[in-house]
Amino acid sequence: MIKKHFAKTVLISSLFFLLSASYAETFRVRAVTPVDISDLFTEVHAEAGINDAILISLPKDMTYISGIELHFKIPEIVASWRDTIAYSLYDDLSPRPSAKNIDYSGTRITVGTFPGRLSHTIYIPLTEGMELKDSPYHEKIAVIPNTKERLIFFRMQLAMKGVPEAFENATFECTAKPILINKGKLNLTITEPKSASNPYSVVIDAKPVTLEKDGILLGLGEHHLSITSENYRNEVRTFRIEQAKSTSLTVNLRGITPLLKIASPENAQVSLDGNAVENTKTAFEISPGEHTVRFVIGDYEVVRTVTAVNGRTYNVNLSIDATVSEEE
């Protein structure tokens, strides 16, 4: 009973010191274990001991990351002495953290302890918008570290004295991964006809948008794009956005001059307004108004009239078919 009371007193005193040390301090770690989470979809595994630090390298593009998840497997001997190992985060470290340096000065911004169980998850927020459901099995740090150097320094150390010697060889297994926002990007490219430059409006899901150099951030799932202009044809597209990924979409704007597509058998003679049409494989421009399309195959002739309006495409198809029927 006396031993437990003494240990509790030492622990409270040690934690009070740690919590009150939220200013620049100089310290040494035994080793620095680097962890690189630049791949947003891969978990990274590492091991670290008591009095070690985990150095988390963040990707250059932080658009999709709202926080970091650190899942620890706690050694059994440490779990049996709950709250004996403290962890801290630091800002403004000097020199720049690396696996080669063990002596640092910096500002401790938060401190906590590992609970008396075999696993624990710690969430480090990197934005105000990181949301998590409450759970007794994880802990969300209350401060956001400075990530201008794209590094997070996570230090572990003893929070009390009188622990067993076996603590010196205790190893924590850590799995690190980024917490991703439920959004992705649309990289939209709009090209106008050669030498043209006319105003147009872009609407996604019934909301006007402005084209951004770095892409348009959108929620997950299916979206609908509409481009309208007085000088071009209206363009409509449907696309999907995936989490933390970029979707590329190119829309080629077309003039409002009417287009005509003609499909016919290869041996057919085709004419438009009395002029022979040599190429029927691609659409071609026609003027607004009434036009006559004539098909001739041997003694068989078909004539159709098209009244063209700006902004429309017309298809004229000639098909020759045969039917078989049976009579009694």
mmCIF file with all atom_site columns, C-alpha atoms in Angstrom, residues 61-271:
data_model
loop_
_atom_site.group_PDB
_atom_site.id
_atom_site.type_symbol
_atom_site.label_atom_id
_atom_site.label_alt_id
_atom_site.label_comp_id
_atom_site.label_asym_id
_atom_site.label_entity_id
_atom_site.label_seq_id
_atom_site.pdbx_PDB_ins_code
_atom_site.Cartn_x
_atom_site.Cartn_y
_atom_site.Cartn_z
_atom_site.occupancy
_atom_site.B_iso_or_equiv
_atom_site.pdbx_formal_charge
_atom_site.auth_seq_id
_atom_site.auth_comp_id
_atom_site.auth_asym_id
_atom_site.auth_atom_id
_atom_site.pdbx_PDB_model_num
ATOM 1   C CA . ASP A 1 61  ? 0.947   18.565 -50.628  1.00 0.00 ? 61  ASP A CA 1
ATOM 2   C CA . MET A 1 62  ? -1.150  18.671 -47.448  1.00 0.00 ? 62  MET A CA 1
ATOM 3   C CA . THR A 1 63  ? -4.448  19.292 -49.239  1.00 0.00 ? 63  THR A CA 1
ATOM 4   C CA . TYR A 1 64  ? -6.010  15.964 -48.343  1.00 0.00 ? 64  TYR A CA 1
ATOM 5   C CA . ILE A 1 65  ? -4.613  15.476 -44.816  1.00 0.00 ? 65  ILE A CA 1
ATOM 6   C CA . SER A 1 66  ? -6.541  16.572 -41.730  1.00 0.00 ? 66  SER A CA 1
ATOM 7   C CA . GLY A 1 67  ? -4.436  14.714 -39.174  1.00 0.00 ? 67  GLY A CA 1
ATOM 8   C CA . ILE A 1 68  ? -2.125  11.828 -38.297  1.00 0.00 ? 68  ILE A CA 1
ATOM 9   C CA . GLU A 1 69  ? -3.077  8.537  -36.664  1.00 0.00 ? 69  GLU A CA 1
ATOM 10  C CA . LEU A 1 70  ? -0.494  6.799  -34.473  1.00 0.00 ? 70  LEU A CA 1
ATOM 11  C CA . HIS A 1 71  ? -1.493  3.343  -33.268  1.00 0.00 ? 71  HIS A CA 1
ATOM 12  C CA . PHE A 1 72  ? 0.754   1.859  -30.582  1.00 0.00 ? 72  PHE A CA 1
ATOM 13  C CA . LYS A 1 73  ? 1.161   -1.694 -29.356  1.00 0.00 ? 73  LYS A CA 1
ATOM 14  C CA . ILE A 1 74  ? 2.225   -1.186 -25.753  1.00 0.00 ? 74  ILE A CA 1
ATOM 15  C CA . PRO A 1 75  ? 4.660   -3.674 -24.166  1.00 0.00 ? 75  PRO A CA 1
ATOM 16  C CA . GLU A 1 76  ? 2.993   -5.762 -21.487  1.00 0.00 ? 76  GLU A CA 1
ATOM 17  C CA . ILE A 1 77  ? 5.341   -4.606 -18.750  1.00 0.00 ? 77  ILE A CA 1
ATOM 18  C CA . VAL A 1 78  ? 4.595   -0.948 -19.566  1.00 0.00 ? 78  VAL A CA 1
ATOM 19  C CA . ALA A 1 79  ? 0.847   -1.585 -19.658  1.00 0.00 ? 79  ALA A CA 1
ATOM 20  C CA . SER A 1 80  ? 1.035   -3.047 -16.154  1.00 0.00 ? 80  SER A CA 1
ATOM 21  C CA . TRP A 1 81  ? 2.517   0.259  -14.926  1.00 0.00 ? 81  TRP A CA 1
ATOM 22  C CA . ARG A 1 82  ? -0.018  2.634  -16.424  1.00 0.00 ? 82  ARG A CA 1
ATOM 23  C CA . ASP A 1 83  ? 0.851   6.289  -16.983  1.00 0.00 ? 83  ASP A CA 1
ATOM 24  C CA . THR A 1 84  ? 4.550   5.641  -16.434  1.00 0.00 ? 84  THR A CA 1
ATOM 25  C CA . ILE A 1 85  ? 5.515   6.574  -20.004  1.00 0.00 ? 85  ILE A CA 1
ATOM 26  C CA . ALA A 1 86  ? 4.784   10.096 -21.198  1.00 0.00 ? 86  ALA A CA 1
ATOM 27  C CA . TYR A 1 87  ? 4.710   11.392 -24.759  1.00 0.00 ? 87  TYR A CA 1
ATOM 28  C CA . SER A 1 88  ? 5.209   14.958 -25.973  1.00 0.00 ? 88  SER A CA 1
ATOM 29  C CA . LEU A 1 89  ? 5.034   16.996 -29.160  1.00 0.00 ? 89  LEU A CA 1
ATOM 30  C CA . TYR A 1 90  ? 7.450   19.824 -29.912  1.00 0.00 ? 90  TYR A CA 1
ATOM 31  C CA . ASP A 1 91  ? 7.552   22.915 -32.100  1.00 0.00 ? 91  ASP A CA 1
ATOM 32  C CA . ASP A 1 92  ? 10.459  25.138 -33.158  1.00 0.00 ? 92  ASP A CA 1
ATOM 33  C CA . LEU A 1 93  ? 13.074  22.431 -32.805  1.00 0.00 ? 93  LEU A CA 1
ATOM 34  C CA . SER A 1 94  ? 16.757  23.170 -33.298  1.00 0.00 ? 94  SER A CA 1
ATOM 35  C CA . PRO A 1 95  ? 18.639  21.707 -35.038  1.00 0.00 ? 95  PRO A CA 1
ATOM 36  C CA . ARG A 1 96  ? 16.286  20.414 -37.726  1.00 0.00 ? 96  ARG A CA 1
ATOM 37  C CA . PRO A 1 97  ? 15.228  16.932 -36.555  1.00 0.00 ? 97  PRO A CA 1
ATOM 38  C CA . SER A 1 98  ? 16.836  13.933 -38.215  1.00 0.00 ? 98  SER A CA 1
ATOM 39  C CA . ALA A 1 99  ? 17.894  10.393 -37.398  1.00 0.00 ? 99  ALA A CA 1
ATOM 40  C CA . LYS A 1 100 ? 21.466  11.657 -36.890  1.00 0.00 ? 100 LYS A CA 1
ATOM 41  C CA . ASN A 1 101 ? 20.702  14.180 -34.134  1.00 0.00 ? 101 ASN A CA 1
ATOM 42  C CA . ILE A 1 102 ? 19.813  13.285 -30.547  1.00 0.00 ? 102 ILE A CA 1
ATOM 43  C CA . ASP A 1 103 ? 20.304  16.671 -28.822  1.00 0.00 ? 103 ASP A CA 1
ATOM 44  C CA . TYR A 1 104 ? 17.612  19.313 -29.323  1.00 0.00 ? 104 TYR A CA 1
ATOM 45  C CA . SER A 1 105 ? 16.059  22.474 -28.044  1.00 0.00 ? 105 SER A CA 1
ATOM 46  C CA . GLY A 1 106 ? 12.418  23.226 -28.676  1.00 0.00 ? 106 GLY A CA 1
ATOM 47  C CA . THR A 1 107 ? 9.007   24.103 -27.251  1.00 0.00 ? 107 THR A CA 1
ATOM 48  C CA . ARG A 1 108 ? 6.858   21.349 -25.796  1.00 0.00 ? 108 ARG A CA 1
ATOM 49  C CA . ILE A 1 109 ? 3.270   21.980 -26.932  1.00 0.00 ? 109 ILE A CA 1
ATOM 50  C CA . THR A 1 110 ? 1.469   19.014 -25.358  1.00 0.00 ? 110 THR A CA 1
ATOM 51  C CA . VAL A 1 111 ? 2.058   16.037 -23.081  1.00 0.00 ? 111 VAL A CA 1
ATOM 52  C CA . GLY A 1 112 ? 0.169   12.861 -22.219  1.00 0.00 ? 112 GLY A CA 1
ATOM 53  C CA . THR A 1 113 ? 0.726   9.337  -20.904  1.00 0.00 ? 113 THR A CA 1
ATOM 54  C CA . PHE A 1 114 ? 0.131   5.848  -22.230  1.00 0.00 ? 114 PHE A CA 1
ATOM 55  C CA . PRO A 1 115 ? -2.772  4.042  -20.513  1.00 0.00 ? 115 PRO A CA 1
ATOM 56  C CA . GLY A 1 116 ? -2.673  0.674  -18.768  1.00 0.00 ? 116 GLY A CA 1
ATOM 57  C CA . ARG A 1 117 ? -3.615  -1.480 -21.739  1.00 0.00 ? 117 ARG A CA 1
ATOM 58  C CA . LEU A 1 118 ? -1.853  -3.205 -24.613  1.00 0.00 ? 118 LEU A CA 1
ATOM 59  C CA . SER A 1 119 ? -2.800  -0.771 -27.370  1.00 0.00 ? 119 SER A CA 1
ATOM 60  C CA . HIS A 1 120 ? -3.571  2.898  -27.732  1.00 0.00 ? 120 HIS A CA 1
ATOM 61  C CA . THR A 1 121 ? -4.301  5.216  -30.666  1.00 0.00 ? 121 THR A CA 1
ATOM 62  C CA . ILE A 1 122 ? -3.293  8.863  -30.691  1.00 0.00 ? 122 ILE A CA 1
ATOM 63  C CA . TYR A 1 123 ? -4.678  11.322 -33.231  1.00 0.00 ? 123 TYR A CA 1
ATOM 64  C CA . ILE A 1 124 ? -2.677  14.450 -34.050  1.00 0.00 ? 124 ILE A CA 1
ATOM 65  C CA . PRO A 1 125 ? -4.839  17.121 -35.725  1.00 0.00 ? 125 PRO A CA 1
ATOM 66  C CA . LEU A 1 126 ? -3.295  19.144 -38.534  1.00 0.00 ? 126 LEU A CA 1
ATOM 67  C CA . THR A 1 127 ? -6.432  21.171 -39.310  1.00 0.00 ? 127 THR A CA 1
ATOM 68  C CA . GLU A 1 128 ? -9.354  22.513 -37.308  1.00 0.00 ? 128 GLU A CA 1
ATOM 69  C CA . GLY A 1 129 ? -11.689 20.327 -39.346  1.00 0.00 ? 129 GLY A CA 1
ATOM 70  C CA . MET A 1 130 ? -10.413 16.931 -38.186  1.00 0.00 ? 130 MET A CA 1
ATOM 71  C CA . GLU A 1 131 ? -13.433 15.106 -36.754  1.00 0.00 ? 131 GLU A CA 1
ATOM 72  C CA . LEU A 1 132 ? -13.443 11.866 -34.757  1.00 0.00 ? 132 LEU A CA 1
ATOM 73  C CA . LYS A 1 133 ? -16.065 9.903  -32.887  1.00 0.00 ? 133 LYS A CA 1
ATOM 74  C CA . ASP A 1 134 ? -15.529 9.659  -29.155  1.00 0.00 ? 134 ASP A CA 1
ATOM 75  C CA . SER A 1 135 ? -13.964 6.391  -28.057  1.00 0.00 ? 135 SER A CA 1
ATOM 76  C CA . PRO A 1 136 ? -12.230 5.143  -24.898  1.00 0.00 ? 136 PRO A CA 1
ATOM 77  C CA . TYR A 1 137 ? -9.628  3.484  -27.123  1.00 0.00 ? 137 TYR A CA 1
ATOM 78  C CA . HIS A 1 138 ? -8.195  6.588  -28.728  1.00 0.00 ? 138 HIS A CA 1
ATOM 79  C CA . GLU A 1 139 ? -7.053  10.037 -27.737  1.00 0.00 ? 139 GLU A CA 1
ATOM 80  C CA . LYS A 1 140 ? -7.128  13.264 -29.745  1.00 0.00 ? 140 LYS A CA 1
ATOM 81  C CA . ILE A 1 141 ? -4.410  15.779 -28.997  1.00 0.00 ? 141 ILE A CA 1
ATOM 82  C CA . ALA A 1 142 ? -5.881  19.206 -28.270  1.00 0.00 ? 142 ALA A CA 1
ATOM 83  C CA . VAL A 1 143 ? -3.291  21.318 -30.129  1.00 0.00 ? 143 VAL A CA 1
ATOM 84  C CA . ILE A 1 144 ? -2.245  21.577 -33.756  1.00 0.00 ? 144 ILE A CA 1
ATOM 85  C CA . PRO A 1 145 ? 1.532   21.358 -34.270  1.00 0.00 ? 145 PRO A CA 1
ATOM 86  C CA . ASN A 1 146 ? 3.392   23.713 -36.565  1.00 0.00 ? 146 ASN A CA 1
ATOM 87  C CA . THR A 1 147 ? 4.019   21.820 -39.806  1.00 0.00 ? 147 THR A CA 1
ATOM 88  C CA . LYS A 1 148 ? 5.914   24.461 -41.802  1.00 0.00 ? 148 LYS A CA 1
ATOM 89  C CA . GLU A 1 149 ? 8.910   22.117 -41.860  1.00 0.00 ? 149 GLU A CA 1
ATOM 90  C CA . ARG A 1 150 ? 6.672   19.180 -42.848  1.00 0.00 ? 150 ARG A CA 1
ATOM 91  C CA . LEU A 1 151 ? 7.833   17.338 -39.705  1.00 0.00 ? 151 LEU A CA 1
ATOM 92  C CA . ILE A 1 152 ? 6.207   16.164 -36.460  1.00 0.00 ? 152 ILE A CA 1
ATOM 93  C CA . PHE A 1 153 ? 8.448   15.292 -33.509  1.00 0.00 ? 153 PHE A CA 1
ATOM 94  C CA . PHE A 1 154 ? 6.851   12.752 -31.134  1.00 0.00 ? 154 PHE A CA 1
ATOM 95  C CA . ARG A 1 155 ? 8.969   12.094 -28.032  1.00 0.00 ? 155 ARG A CA 1
ATOM 96  C CA . MET A 1 156 ? 8.540   9.336  -25.393  1.00 0.00 ? 156 MET A CA 1
ATOM 97  C CA . GLN A 1 157 ? 10.097  9.371  -21.918  1.00 0.00 ? 157 GLN A CA 1
ATOM 98  C CA . LEU A 1 158 ? 9.705   8.059  -18.383  1.00 0.00 ? 158 LEU A CA 1
ATOM 99  C CA . ALA A 1 159 ? 7.195   9.977  -16.285  1.00 0.00 ? 159 ALA A CA 1
ATOM 100 C CA . MET A 1 160 ? 8.151   8.404  -12.952  1.00 0.00 ? 160 MET A CA 1
ATOM 101 C CA . LYS A 1 161 ? 11.035  6.748  -11.159  1.00 0.00 ? 161 LYS A CA 1
ATOM 102 C CA . GLY A 1 162 ? 11.305  3.330  -9.554   1.00 0.00 ? 162 GLY A CA 1
ATOM 103 C CA . VAL A 1 163 ? 10.184  1.306  -12.592  1.00 0.00 ? 163 VAL A CA 1
ATOM 104 C CA . PRO A 1 164 ? 11.589  -2.173 -13.285  1.00 0.00 ? 164 PRO A CA 1
ATOM 105 C CA . GLU A 1 165 ? 14.894  -2.434 -15.180  1.00 0.00 ? 165 GLU A CA 1
ATOM 106 C CA . ALA A 1 166 ? 13.089  -4.303 -17.944  1.00 0.00 ? 166 ALA A CA 1
ATOM 107 C CA . PHE A 1 167 ? 11.646  -0.960 -19.055  1.00 0.00 ? 167 PHE A CA 1
ATOM 108 C CA . GLU A 1 168 ? 14.994  -0.151 -20.651  1.00 0.00 ? 168 GLU A CA 1
ATOM 109 C CA . ASN A 1 169 ? 14.445  -2.811 -23.310  1.00 0.00 ? 169 ASN A CA 1
ATOM 110 C CA . ALA A 1 170 ? 10.709  -2.230 -23.807  1.00 0.00 ? 170 ALA A CA 1
ATOM 111 C CA . THR A 1 171 ? 9.772   -1.527 -27.416  1.00 0.00 ? 171 THR A CA 1
ATOM 112 C CA . PHE A 1 172 ? 6.631   0.157  -28.717  1.00 0.00 ? 172 PHE A CA 1
ATOM 113 C CA . GLU A 1 173 ? 5.341   -0.941 -32.125  1.00 0.00 ? 173 GLU A CA 1
ATOM 114 C CA . CYS A 1 174 ? 3.845   2.030  -33.974  1.00 0.00 ? 174 CYS A CA 1
ATOM 115 C CA . THR A 1 175 ? 1.689   2.197  -37.101  1.00 0.00 ? 175 THR A CA 1
ATOM 116 C CA . ALA A 1 176 ? 1.394   5.654  -38.651  1.00 0.00 ? 176 ALA A CA 1
ATOM 117 C CA . LYS A 1 177 ? -0.961  6.822  -41.371  1.00 0.00 ? 177 LYS A CA 1
ATOM 118 C CA . PRO A 1 178 ? -2.569  10.083 -42.473  1.00 0.00 ? 178 PRO A CA 1
ATOM 119 C CA . ILE A 1 179 ? -6.220  10.876 -41.752  1.00 0.00 ? 179 ILE A CA 1
ATOM 120 C CA . LEU A 1 180 ? -7.717  11.897 -45.089  1.00 0.00 ? 180 LEU A CA 1
ATOM 121 C CA . ILE A 1 181 ? -10.533 14.320 -45.746  1.00 0.00 ? 181 ILE A CA 1
ATOM 122 C CA . ASN A 1 182 ? -13.568 13.051 -47.647  1.00 0.00 ? 182 ASN A CA 1
ATOM 123 C CA . LYS A 1 183 ? -12.747 15.078 -50.738  1.00 0.00 ? 183 LYS A CA 1
ATOM 124 C CA . GLY A 1 184 ? -10.828 14.896 -53.986  1.00 0.00 ? 184 GLY A CA 1
ATOM 125 C CA . LYS A 1 185 ? -9.866  17.282 -56.768  1.00 0.00 ? 185 LYS A CA 1
ATOM 126 C CA . LEU A 1 186 ? -11.126 17.973 -60.248  1.00 0.00 ? 186 LEU A CA 1
ATOM 127 C CA . ASN A 1 187 ? -8.419  19.165 -62.640  1.00 0.00 ? 187 ASN A CA 1
ATOM 128 C CA . LEU A 1 188 ? -10.564 20.771 -65.324  1.00 0.00 ? 188 LEU A CA 1
ATOM 129 C CA . THR A 1 189 ? -9.082  21.877 -68.632  1.00 0.00 ? 189 THR A CA 1
ATOM 130 C CA . ILE A 1 190 ? -11.244 23.903 -71.019  1.00 0.00 ? 190 ILE A CA 1
ATOM 131 C CA . THR A 1 191 ? -9.993  24.587 -74.521  1.00 0.00 ? 191 THR A CA 1
ATOM 132 C CA . GLU A 1 192 ? -11.518 27.083 -76.915  1.00 0.00 ? 192 GLU A CA 1
ATOM 133 C CA . PRO A 1 193 ? -11.466 26.943 -80.714  1.00 0.00 ? 193 PRO A CA 1
ATOM 134 C CA . LYS A 1 194 ? -8.260  28.217 -82.267  1.00 0.00 ? 194 LYS A CA 1
ATOM 135 C CA . SER A 1 195 ? -7.745  31.995 -81.965  1.00 0.00 ? 195 SER A CA 1
ATOM 136 C CA . ALA A 1 196 ? -11.006 32.347 -79.995  1.00 0.00 ? 196 ALA A CA 1
ATOM 137 C CA . SER A 1 197 ? -11.409 33.820 -76.527  1.00 0.00 ? 197 SER A CA 1
ATOM 138 C CA . ASN A 1 198 ? -14.973 34.292 -75.365  1.00 0.00 ? 198 ASN A CA 1
ATOM 139 C CA . PRO A 1 199 ? -16.646 34.308 -71.940  1.00 0.00 ? 199 PRO A CA 1
ATOM 140 C CA . TYR A 1 200 ? -18.252 31.154 -70.585  1.00 0.00 ? 200 TYR A CA 1
ATOM 141 C CA . SER A 1 201 ? -19.699 29.990 -67.261  1.00 0.00 ? 201 SER A CA 1
ATOM 142 C CA . VAL A 1 202 ? -18.820 26.807 -65.370  1.00 0.00 ? 202 VAL A CA 1
ATOM 143 C CA . VAL A 1 203 ? -21.359 25.205 -63.053  1.00 0.00 ? 203 VAL A CA 1
ATOM 144 C CA . ILE A 1 204 ? -20.838 22.058 -60.958  1.00 0.00 ? 204 ILE A CA 1
ATOM 145 C CA . ASP A 1 205 ? -23.843 20.529 -59.213  1.00 0.00 ? 205 ASP A CA 1
ATOM 146 C CA . ALA A 1 206 ? -25.899 23.681 -59.930  1.00 0.00 ? 206 ALA A CA 1
ATOM 147 C CA . LYS A 1 207 ? -23.286 25.951 -58.268  1.00 0.00 ? 207 LYS A CA 1
ATOM 148 C CA . PRO A 1 208 ? -21.054 28.384 -60.206  1.00 0.00 ? 208 PRO A CA 1
ATOM 149 C CA . VAL A 1 209 ? -17.345 27.663 -59.751  1.00 0.00 ? 209 VAL A CA 1
ATOM 150 C CA . THR A 1 210 ? -14.101 29.452 -60.529  1.00 0.00 ? 210 THR A CA 1
ATOM 151 C CA . LEU A 1 211 ? -11.315 27.507 -62.167  1.00 0.00 ? 211 LEU A CA 1
ATOM 152 C CA . GLU A 1 212 ? -8.351  27.111 -59.812  1.00 0.00 ? 212 GLU A CA 1
ATOM 153 C CA . LYS A 1 213 ? -4.779  26.438 -60.854  1.00 0.00 ? 213 LYS A CA 1
ATOM 154 C CA . ASP A 1 214 ? -4.454  23.700 -58.227  1.00 0.00 ? 214 ASP A CA 1
ATOM 155 C CA . GLY A 1 215 ? -7.804  22.103 -59.067  1.00 0.00 ? 215 GLY A CA 1
ATOM 156 C CA . ILE A 1 216 ? -11.307 22.260 -57.625  1.00 0.00 ? 216 ILE A CA 1
ATOM 157 C CA . LEU A 1 217 ? -11.851 20.513 -54.275  1.00 0.00 ? 217 LEU A CA 1
ATOM 158 C CA . LEU A 1 218 ? -15.087 18.479 -54.266  1.00 0.00 ? 218 LEU A CA 1
ATOM 159 C CA . GLY A 1 219 ? -16.879 15.897 -52.147  1.00 0.00 ? 219 GLY A CA 1
ATOM 160 C CA . LEU A 1 220 ? -16.776 12.209 -53.001  1.00 0.00 ? 220 LEU A CA 1
ATOM 161 C CA . GLY A 1 221 ? -19.085 10.609 -55.541  1.00 0.00 ? 221 GLY A CA 1
ATOM 162 C CA . GLU A 1 222 ? -20.752 11.639 -58.790  1.00 0.00 ? 222 GLU A CA 1
ATOM 163 C CA . HIS A 1 223 ? -20.868 15.258 -59.952  1.00 0.00 ? 223 HIS A CA 1
ATOM 164 C CA . HIS A 1 224 ? -22.406 17.085 -62.900  1.00 0.00 ? 224 HIS A CA 1
ATOM 165 C CA . LEU A 1 225 ? -20.599 19.742 -64.909  1.00 0.00 ? 225 LEU A CA 1
ATOM 166 C CA . SER A 1 226 ? -22.228 22.292 -67.196  1.00 0.00 ? 226 SER A CA 1
ATOM 167 C CA . ILE A 1 227 ? -20.460 24.898 -69.351  1.00 0.00 ? 227 ILE A CA 1
ATOM 168 C CA . THR A 1 228 ? -22.622 27.559 -70.991  1.00 0.00 ? 228 THR A CA 1
ATOM 169 C CA . SER A 1 229 ? -21.823 30.464 -73.318  1.00 0.00 ? 229 SER A CA 1
ATOM 170 C CA . GLU A 1 230 ? -23.458 32.620 -75.943  1.00 0.00 ? 230 GLU A CA 1
ATOM 171 C CA . ASN A 1 231 ? -20.534 31.888 -78.250  1.00 0.00 ? 231 ASN A CA 1
ATOM 172 C CA . TYR A 1 232 ? -20.141 28.137 -77.744  1.00 0.00 ? 232 TYR A CA 1
ATOM 173 C CA . ARG A 1 233 ? -22.302 25.088 -77.534  1.00 0.00 ? 233 ARG A CA 1
ATOM 174 C CA . ASN A 1 234 ? -23.454 24.048 -74.100  1.00 0.00 ? 234 ASN A CA 1
ATOM 175 C CA . GLU A 1 235 ? -21.319 21.207 -72.756  1.00 0.00 ? 235 GLU A CA 1
ATOM 176 C CA . VAL A 1 236 ? -22.499 18.746 -70.094  1.00 0.00 ? 236 VAL A CA 1
ATOM 177 C CA . ARG A 1 237 ? -20.360 16.096 -68.393  1.00 0.00 ? 237 ARG A CA 1
ATOM 178 C CA . THR A 1 238 ? -20.685 13.640 -65.511  1.00 0.00 ? 238 THR A CA 1
ATOM 179 C CA . PHE A 1 239 ? -17.625 12.624 -63.493  1.00 0.00 ? 239 PHE A CA 1
ATOM 180 C CA . ARG A 1 240 ? -16.696 10.939 -60.209  1.00 0.00 ? 240 ARG A CA 1
ATOM 181 C CA . ILE A 1 241 ? -14.442 12.139 -57.399  1.00 0.00 ? 241 ILE A CA 1
ATOM 182 C CA . GLU A 1 242 ? -12.451 9.667  -55.271  1.00 0.00 ? 242 GLU A CA 1
ATOM 183 C CA . GLN A 1 243 ? -10.958 10.311 -51.858  1.00 0.00 ? 243 GLN A CA 1
ATOM 184 C CA . ALA A 1 244 ? -7.622  12.149 -51.890  1.00 0.00 ? 244 ALA A CA 1
ATOM 185 C CA . LYS A 1 245 ? -7.243  11.675 -55.650  1.00 0.00 ? 245 LYS A CA 1
ATOM 186 C CA . SER A 1 246 ? -7.295  13.995 -58.653  1.00 0.00 ? 246 SER A CA 1
ATOM 187 C CA . THR A 1 247 ? -9.688  13.475 -61.545  1.00 0.00 ? 247 THR A CA 1
ATOM 188 C CA . SER A 1 248 ? -8.699  15.066 -64.871  1.00 0.00 ? 248 SER A CA 1
ATOM 189 C CA . LEU A 1 249 ? -11.348 16.250 -67.307  1.00 0.00 ? 249 LEU A CA 1
ATOM 190 C CA . THR A 1 250 ? -10.840 18.076 -70.612  1.00 0.00 ? 250 THR A CA 1
ATOM 191 C CA . VAL A 1 251 ? -13.691 19.842 -72.388  1.00 0.00 ? 251 VAL A CA 1
ATOM 192 C CA . ASN A 1 252 ? -13.172 21.191 -75.898  1.00 0.00 ? 252 ASN A CA 1
ATOM 193 C CA . LEU A 1 253 ? -15.551 24.065 -76.539  1.00 0.00 ? 253 LEU A CA 1
ATOM 194 C CA . ARG A 1 254 ? -17.235 24.090 -79.939  1.00 0.00 ? 254 ARG A CA 1
ATOM 195 C CA . GLY A 1 255 ? -18.623 26.989 -81.903  1.00 0.00 ? 255 GLY A CA 1
ATOM 196 C CA . ILE A 1 256 ? -22.381 27.407 -82.306  1.00 0.00 ? 256 ILE A CA 1
ATOM 197 C CA . THR A 1 257 ? -22.307 26.890 -86.087  1.00 0.00 ? 257 THR A CA 1
ATOM 198 C CA . PRO A 1 258 ? -24.649 23.935 -86.898  1.00 0.00 ? 258 PRO A CA 1
ATOM 199 C CA . LEU A 1 259 ? -23.009 20.564 -87.574  1.00 0.00 ? 259 LEU A CA 1
ATOM 200 C CA . LEU A 1 260 ? -24.207 17.822 -89.903  1.00 0.00 ? 260 LEU A CA 1
ATOM 201 C CA . LYS A 1 261 ? -23.355 14.121 -89.679  1.00 0.00 ? 261 LYS A CA 1
ATOM 202 C CA . ILE A 1 262 ? -24.237 11.844 -92.599  1.00 0.00 ? 262 ILE A CA 1
ATOM 203 C CA . ALA A 1 263 ? -24.198 8.042  -92.463  1.00 0.00 ? 263 ALA A CA 1
ATOM 204 C CA . SER A 1 264 ? -24.849 5.919  -95.549  1.00 0.00 ? 264 SER A CA 1
ATOM 205 C CA . PRO A 1 265 ? -23.688 2.737  -97.343  1.00 0.00 ? 265 PRO A CA 1
ATOM 206 C CA . GLU A 1 266 ? -20.283 3.037  -99.046  1.00 0.00 ? 266 GLU A CA 1
ATOM 207 C CA . ASN A 1 267 ? -21.711 2.764  -102.554 1.00 0.00 ? 267 ASN A CA 1
ATOM 208 C CA . ALA A 1 268 ? -24.185 5.615  -102.019 1.00 0.00 ? 268 ALA A CA 1
ATOM 209 C CA . GLN A 1 269 ? -23.755 8.967  -103.770 1.00 0.00 ? 269 GLN A CA 1
ATOM 210 C CA . VAL A 1 270 ? -24.420 11.772 -101.278 1.00 0.00 ? 270 VAL A CA 1
ATOM 211 C CA . SER A 1 271 ? -25.025 15.435 -102.031 1.00 0.00 ? 271 SER A CA 1
#
